[in-house]
Amino acid sequence: MANKKEVGAPASPKGKSASATTKASHSGQGMFDAVLSRLDMAFSKLNPSYNFQQIIKNPQKQVVVSLPVMMDNGKIEVFQGYRIIHSTALGPSKGGIRYAMDVDMDEVKALSAWMTFKCAIANIPYGGAKGGIQCDPKKLSLGELERLTRAYTAAMSDVFGVDKDIPAPDMGTSKREMAWIVDTYSKIHGIDAPGVVTGKPLTLGGSKGREAATGRGVMISCLEAMKKIGMNHKTATCAVQGFGNVGSSAARLLNAKGIKILAIGDHTANFYNAKGIDIEAALKYVKENGGVLKGFHGGESITGEQLLLADVDVLVPAAVQNVITAHIAENMKAKLVVEGANGPTVAEADPILFERKITVVPDILANGGGVTVSYFEWVQNKYGHYWSEDEVNSKHDANMANAFEKVWYNSQKFKTNLRTGAYVTALEKLEKAVEYRGNF
Ligand code: NAD
């Protein structure tokens, strides 16, 4: 059995993150502090009520569990698992589960808040949550991963629920883990509950189009932004950081629209090719080489920093947080950044990018395609009726374009960058919901 500790929302007098172990980012700021400083910026434009500000700055529920797992060597190892529900004002909470060594309360708290804002912007009836386990999934055997995932699901079996809290994949997890979650949850509750998790394999009630949905949303928001700033996608060039689920799908789909991908990279290697990387070849290479780019021969080898500063029109950070620092923002050559990853830009880089007239499509808008198709999956599970890939994609594309338009409108109205425009779009909706619900 796992040890569980539930903590209510820890409100500190200034509404600052109460985490004692706030993780330092490249800016010296914790991730949840970065959320709060973006919120403050949006509050200064929107001037929402004091009561709403207090509520939205503090996650509703934070759960920490210790998960004893029998390793293949016969010894027990105990892992820390987290689930944070930031808000259920707009519906059941929704958010992925991340397996990574640097997962902690501060990171999960920030990610859970971004889910709240992302769902509000995408106009889907969900609140926000996030989960994670501190582990290195690449060092675990398949059996260890399964036991860990089932232990986490059992520990969270009263937190998750089809109309309560619905996880999905994130960094380090995929349909494989989602299948174990739905199986464990269904067995514990004695029901078939496919809608308790999204991003499942198709045979277990997954949705067509879900796997590539986040990358597809990046592609749609990139094209929408290009229309607004007068950039021609048929002649544009791009660099993509991260070649996992989001980065590889985004690179493939942007490439299919005529955008030349000059640089790609992951945590093992980075490559540049002035003639354009052969993305199909890179996808094939990664599939056959343990999911990583190391050893790929489709371009000259460059550093991660060279990728971020490459002479391209568009930069797509689709890997980890805090990579676009003030230094990168000052020296970046791209004119458009489309954030596939969550939190790739530190708060202090925002004004630099704005000053340099670099358009940034923020994470809470640009990577909302994943949760949008997760919502479609959940709807299909509830109906027990499944849509074609074309149906999913066309509903997704229309939804993303709509969300982009609303955010663009607010950024113009409030004379601000798209990030603050996105926060304002989310907060306007959330404030109404919180007000209607009242305090209980
Ligand atoms: P993934 O695990 O499939 O891939 C992560 C990629 O990032 C890998 O290619 C990895 O090598 C690379 N990477 C890791 N550390 C790196 C580093 N220091 N420098 C360069 N590359 C590095 O994860 P994913 O699902 O593609 O998620 C990527 C980002 O997108 C995360 O921020 C995640 O929260 C966000 N996101 C994912 C989804 C989704 O549906 N999967 C939805 C919304 C947002």
mmCIF file with all atom_site columns, C-alpha atoms and ligand atoms in Angstrom, residues 98 111 118 130 138 169-173 210-211 214 241-247 265-268 270 291-292 318-321 323 340-343 367-368 370-371, ligand 1:
data_model
loop_
_atom_site.group_PDB
_atom_site.id
_atom_site.type_symbol
_atom_site.label_atom_id
_atom_site.label_alt_id
_atom_site.label_comp_id
_atom_site.label_asym_id
_atom_site.label_entity_id
_atom_site.label_seq_id
_atom_site.pdbx_PDB_ins_code
_atom_site.Cartn_x
_atom_site.Cartn_y
_atom_site.Cartn_z
_atom_site.occupancy
_atom_site.B_iso_or_equiv
_atom_site.pdbx_formal_charge
_atom_site.auth_seq_id
_atom_site.auth_comp_id
_atom_site.auth_asym_id
_atom_site.auth_atom_id
_atom_site.pdbx_PDB_model_num
ATOM   1  C CA  . ARG A 1 98  ? 4.864  12.932 -16.300 1.00 0.00 ? 98  ARG A CA  1
ATOM   2  C CA  . LEU A 1 111 ? 1.719  22.357 -14.892 1.00 0.00 ? 111 LEU A CA  1
ATOM   3  C CA  . LYS A 1 118 ? -5.335 25.715 -21.476 1.00 0.00 ? 118 LYS A CA  1
ATOM   4  C CA  . LYS A 1 130 ? -1.318 17.377 -13.464 1.00 0.00 ? 130 LYS A CA  1
ATOM   5  C CA  . LYS A 1 138 ? 14.395 4.770  -19.333 1.00 0.00 ? 138 LYS A CA  1
ATOM   6  C CA  . PRO A 1 169 ? 0.152  11.055 -21.216 1.00 0.00 ? 169 PRO A CA  1
ATOM   7  C CA  . ASP A 1 170 ? 2.883  13.648 -20.813 1.00 0.00 ? 170 ASP A CA  1
ATOM   8  C CA  . MET A 1 171 ? 6.680  13.514 -20.911 1.00 0.00 ? 171 MET A CA  1
ATOM   9  C CA  . GLY A 1 172 ? 7.930  9.985  -20.301 1.00 0.00 ? 172 GLY A CA  1
ATOM   10 C CA  . THR A 1 173 ? 4.495  8.355  -20.594 1.00 0.00 ? 173 THR A CA  1
ATOM   11 C CA  . ARG A 1 210 ? -4.818 11.644 -30.380 1.00 0.00 ? 210 ARG A CA  1
ATOM   12 C CA  . GLU A 1 211 ? -1.175 10.652 -30.684 1.00 0.00 ? 211 GLU A CA  1
ATOM   13 C CA  . THR A 1 214 ? -0.453 18.130 -29.753 1.00 0.00 ? 214 THR A CA  1
ATOM   14 C CA  . GLN A 1 241 ? 13.768 21.195 -30.108 1.00 0.00 ? 241 GLN A CA  1
ATOM   15 C CA  . GLY A 1 242 ? 12.588 17.812 -28.810 1.00 0.00 ? 242 GLY A CA  1
ATOM   16 C CA  . PHE A 1 243 ? 11.814 14.829 -31.034 1.00 0.00 ? 243 PHE A CA  1
ATOM   17 C CA  . GLY A 1 244 ? 9.374  12.909 -28.854 1.00 0.00 ? 244 GLY A CA  1
ATOM   18 C CA  . ASN A 1 245 ? 5.614  12.862 -29.220 1.00 0.00 ? 245 ASN A CA  1
ATOM   19 C CA  . VAL A 1 246 ? 5.119  16.612 -29.651 1.00 0.00 ? 246 VAL A CA  1
ATOM   20 C CA  . GLY A 1 247 ? 8.333  17.602 -31.446 1.00 0.00 ? 247 GLY A CA  1
ATOM   21 C CA  . GLY A 1 265 ? 17.357 17.883 -31.609 1.00 0.00 ? 265 GLY A CA  1
ATOM   22 C CA  . ASP A 1 266 ? 16.666 15.918 -28.458 1.00 0.00 ? 266 ASP A CA  1
ATOM   23 C CA  . HIS A 1 267 ? 18.490 15.268 -25.180 1.00 0.00 ? 267 HIS A CA  1
ATOM   24 C CA  . THR A 1 268 ? 21.080 13.104 -26.974 1.00 0.00 ? 268 THR A CA  1
ATOM   25 C CA  . ASN A 1 270 ? 21.147 18.130 -32.325 1.00 0.00 ? 270 ASN A CA  1
ATOM   26 C CA  . GLY A 1 291 ? 13.646 6.644  -29.496 1.00 0.00 ? 291 GLY A CA  1
ATOM   27 C CA  . VAL A 1 292 ? 16.674 8.972  -29.728 1.00 0.00 ? 292 VAL A CA  1
ATOM   28 C CA  . ALA A 1 318 ? 8.928  20.959 -27.802 1.00 0.00 ? 318 ALA A CA  1
ATOM   29 C CA  . ALA A 1 319 ? 11.040 19.358 -25.088 1.00 0.00 ? 319 ALA A CA  1
ATOM   30 C CA  . VAL A 1 320 ? 11.456 20.772 -21.578 1.00 0.00 ? 320 VAL A CA  1
ATOM   31 C CA  . GLN A 1 321 ? 10.805 23.946 -19.589 1.00 0.00 ? 321 GLN A CA  1
ATOM   32 C CA  . VAL A 1 323 ? 15.114 26.709 -22.260 1.00 0.00 ? 323 VAL A CA  1
ATOM   33 C CA  . GLY A 1 340 ? 5.001  22.952 -28.037 1.00 0.00 ? 340 GLY A CA  1
ATOM   34 C CA  . ALA A 1 341 ? 6.492  22.288 -24.590 1.00 0.00 ? 341 ALA A CA  1
ATOM   35 C CA  . ASN A 1 342 ? 4.995  23.526 -21.347 1.00 0.00 ? 342 ASN A CA  1
ATOM   36 C CA  . GLY A 1 343 ? 6.874  26.487 -19.886 1.00 0.00 ? 343 GLY A CA  1
ATOM   37 C CA  . ASN A 1 367 ? -0.049 22.875 -27.234 1.00 0.00 ? 367 ASN A CA  1
ATOM   38 C CA  . GLY A 1 368 ? -3.791 22.757 -26.463 1.00 0.00 ? 368 GLY A CA  1
ATOM   39 C CA  . GLY A 1 370 ? -3.558 17.359 -27.159 1.00 0.00 ? 370 GLY A CA  1
ATOM   40 C CA  . VAL A 1 371 ? -6.147 18.117 -24.511 1.00 0.00 ? 371 VAL A CA  1
HETATM 41 P P1  . NAD B 2 .   ? 8.318  12.925 -24.898 1.00 0.00 ? 1   NAD B P1  1
HETATM 42 O O1  . NAD B 2 .   ? 8.808  12.248 -23.698 1.00 0.00 ? 1   NAD B O1  1
HETATM 43 O O2  . NAD B 2 .   ? 7.585  12.149 -25.939 1.00 0.00 ? 1   NAD B O2  1
HETATM 44 O O3  . NAD B 2 .   ? 9.536  13.665 -25.648 1.00 0.00 ? 1   NAD B O3  1
HETATM 45 C C1  . NAD B 2 .   ? 10.365 14.587 -25.006 1.00 0.00 ? 1   NAD B C1  1
HETATM 46 C C2  . NAD B 2 .   ? 11.482 14.975 -25.990 1.00 0.00 ? 1   NAD B C2  1
HETATM 47 O O4  . NAD B 2 .   ? 12.269 16.004 -25.402 1.00 0.00 ? 1   NAD B O4  1
HETATM 48 C C3  . NAD B 2 .   ? 12.438 13.813 -26.302 1.00 0.00 ? 1   NAD B C3  1
HETATM 49 O O5  . NAD B 2 .   ? 12.796 13.868 -27.662 1.00 0.00 ? 1   NAD B O5  1
HETATM 50 C C4  . NAD B 2 .   ? 13.638 14.127 -25.409 1.00 0.00 ? 1   NAD B C4  1
HETATM 51 O O6  . NAD B 2 .   ? 14.848 13.593 -25.896 1.00 0.00 ? 1   NAD B O6  1
HETATM 52 C C5  . NAD B 2 .   ? 13.653 15.639 -25.487 1.00 0.00 ? 1   NAD B C5  1
HETATM 53 N N1  . NAD B 2 .   ? 14.409 16.264 -24.411 1.00 0.00 ? 1   NAD B N1  1
HETATM 54 C C6  . NAD B 2 .   ? 14.376 15.967 -23.091 1.00 0.00 ? 1   NAD B C6  1
HETATM 55 N N2  . NAD B 2 .   ? 15.233 16.755 -22.427 1.00 0.00 ? 1   NAD B N2  1
HETATM 56 C C7  . NAD B 2 .   ? 15.804 17.560 -23.348 1.00 0.00 ? 1   NAD B C7  1
HETATM 57 C C8  . NAD B 2 .   ? 16.773 18.579 -23.283 1.00 0.00 ? 1   NAD B C8  1
HETATM 58 N N3  . NAD B 2 .   ? 17.312 18.939 -22.137 1.00 0.00 ? 1   NAD B N3  1
HETATM 59 N N4  . NAD B 2 .   ? 17.134 19.205 -24.440 1.00 0.00 ? 1   NAD B N4  1
HETATM 60 C C9  . NAD B 2 .   ? 16.602 18.841 -25.627 1.00 0.00 ? 1   NAD B C9  1
HETATM 61 N N5  . NAD B 2 .   ? 15.660 17.883 -25.741 1.00 0.00 ? 1   NAD B N5  1
HETATM 62 C C10 . NAD B 2 .   ? 15.280 17.246 -24.624 1.00 0.00 ? 1   NAD B C10 1
HETATM 63 O O7  . NAD B 2 .   ? 7.440  14.135 -24.364 1.00 0.00 ? 1   NAD B O7  1
HETATM 64 P P2  . NAD B 2 .   ? 6.285  14.932 -25.113 1.00 0.00 ? 1   NAD B P2  1
HETATM 65 O O8  . NAD B 2 .   ? 4.995  14.295 -24.795 1.00 0.00 ? 1   NAD B O8  1
HETATM 66 O O9  . NAD B 2 .   ? 6.683  15.160 -26.528 1.00 0.00 ? 1   NAD B O9  1
HETATM 67 O O10 . NAD B 2 .   ? 6.344  16.312 -24.298 1.00 0.00 ? 1   NAD B O10 1
HETATM 68 C C11 . NAD B 2 .   ? 7.235  17.357 -24.628 1.00 0.00 ? 1   NAD B C11 1
HETATM 69 C C12 . NAD B 2 .   ? 6.706  18.651 -24.036 1.00 0.00 ? 1   NAD B C12 1
HETATM 70 O O11 . NAD B 2 .   ? 5.386  18.896 -24.531 1.00 0.00 ? 1   NAD B O11 1
HETATM 71 C C13 . NAD B 2 .   ? 6.565  18.652 -22.508 1.00 0.00 ? 1   NAD B C13 1
HETATM 72 O O12 . NAD B 2 .   ? 6.811  19.951 -22.020 1.00 0.00 ? 1   NAD B O12 1
HETATM 73 C C14 . NAD B 2 .   ? 5.100  18.302 -22.299 1.00 0.00 ? 1   NAD B C14 1
HETATM 74 O O13 . NAD B 2 .   ? 4.599  18.751 -21.051 1.00 0.00 ? 1   NAD B O13 1
HETATM 75 C C15 . NAD B 2 .   ? 4.485  19.063 -23.444 1.00 0.00 ? 1   NAD B C15 1
HETATM 76 N N6  . NAD B 2 .   ? 3.140  18.612 -23.831 1.00 0.00 ? 1   NAD B N6  1
HETATM 77 C C16 . NAD B 2 .   ? 2.913  17.310 -24.197 1.00 0.00 ? 1   NAD B C16 1
HETATM 78 C C17 . NAD B 2 .   ? 1.637  16.935 -24.583 1.00 0.00 ? 1   NAD B C17 1
HETATM 79 C C18 . NAD B 2 .   ? 1.333  15.551 -25.087 1.00 0.00 ? 1   NAD B C18 1
HETATM 80 O O14 . NAD B 2 .   ? 0.202  15.318 -25.570 1.00 0.00 ? 1   NAD B O14 1
HETATM 81 N N7  . NAD B 2 .   ? 2.256  14.600 -25.045 1.00 0.00 ? 1   NAD B N7  1
HETATM 82 C C19 . NAD B 2 .   ? 0.583  17.850 -24.539 1.00 0.00 ? 1   NAD B C19 1
HETATM 83 C C20 . NAD B 2 .   ? 0.846  19.169 -24.167 1.00 0.00 ? 1   NAD B C20 1
HETATM 84 C C21 . NAD B 2 .   ? 2.139  19.533 -23.825 1.00 0.00 ? 1   NAD B C21 1
#
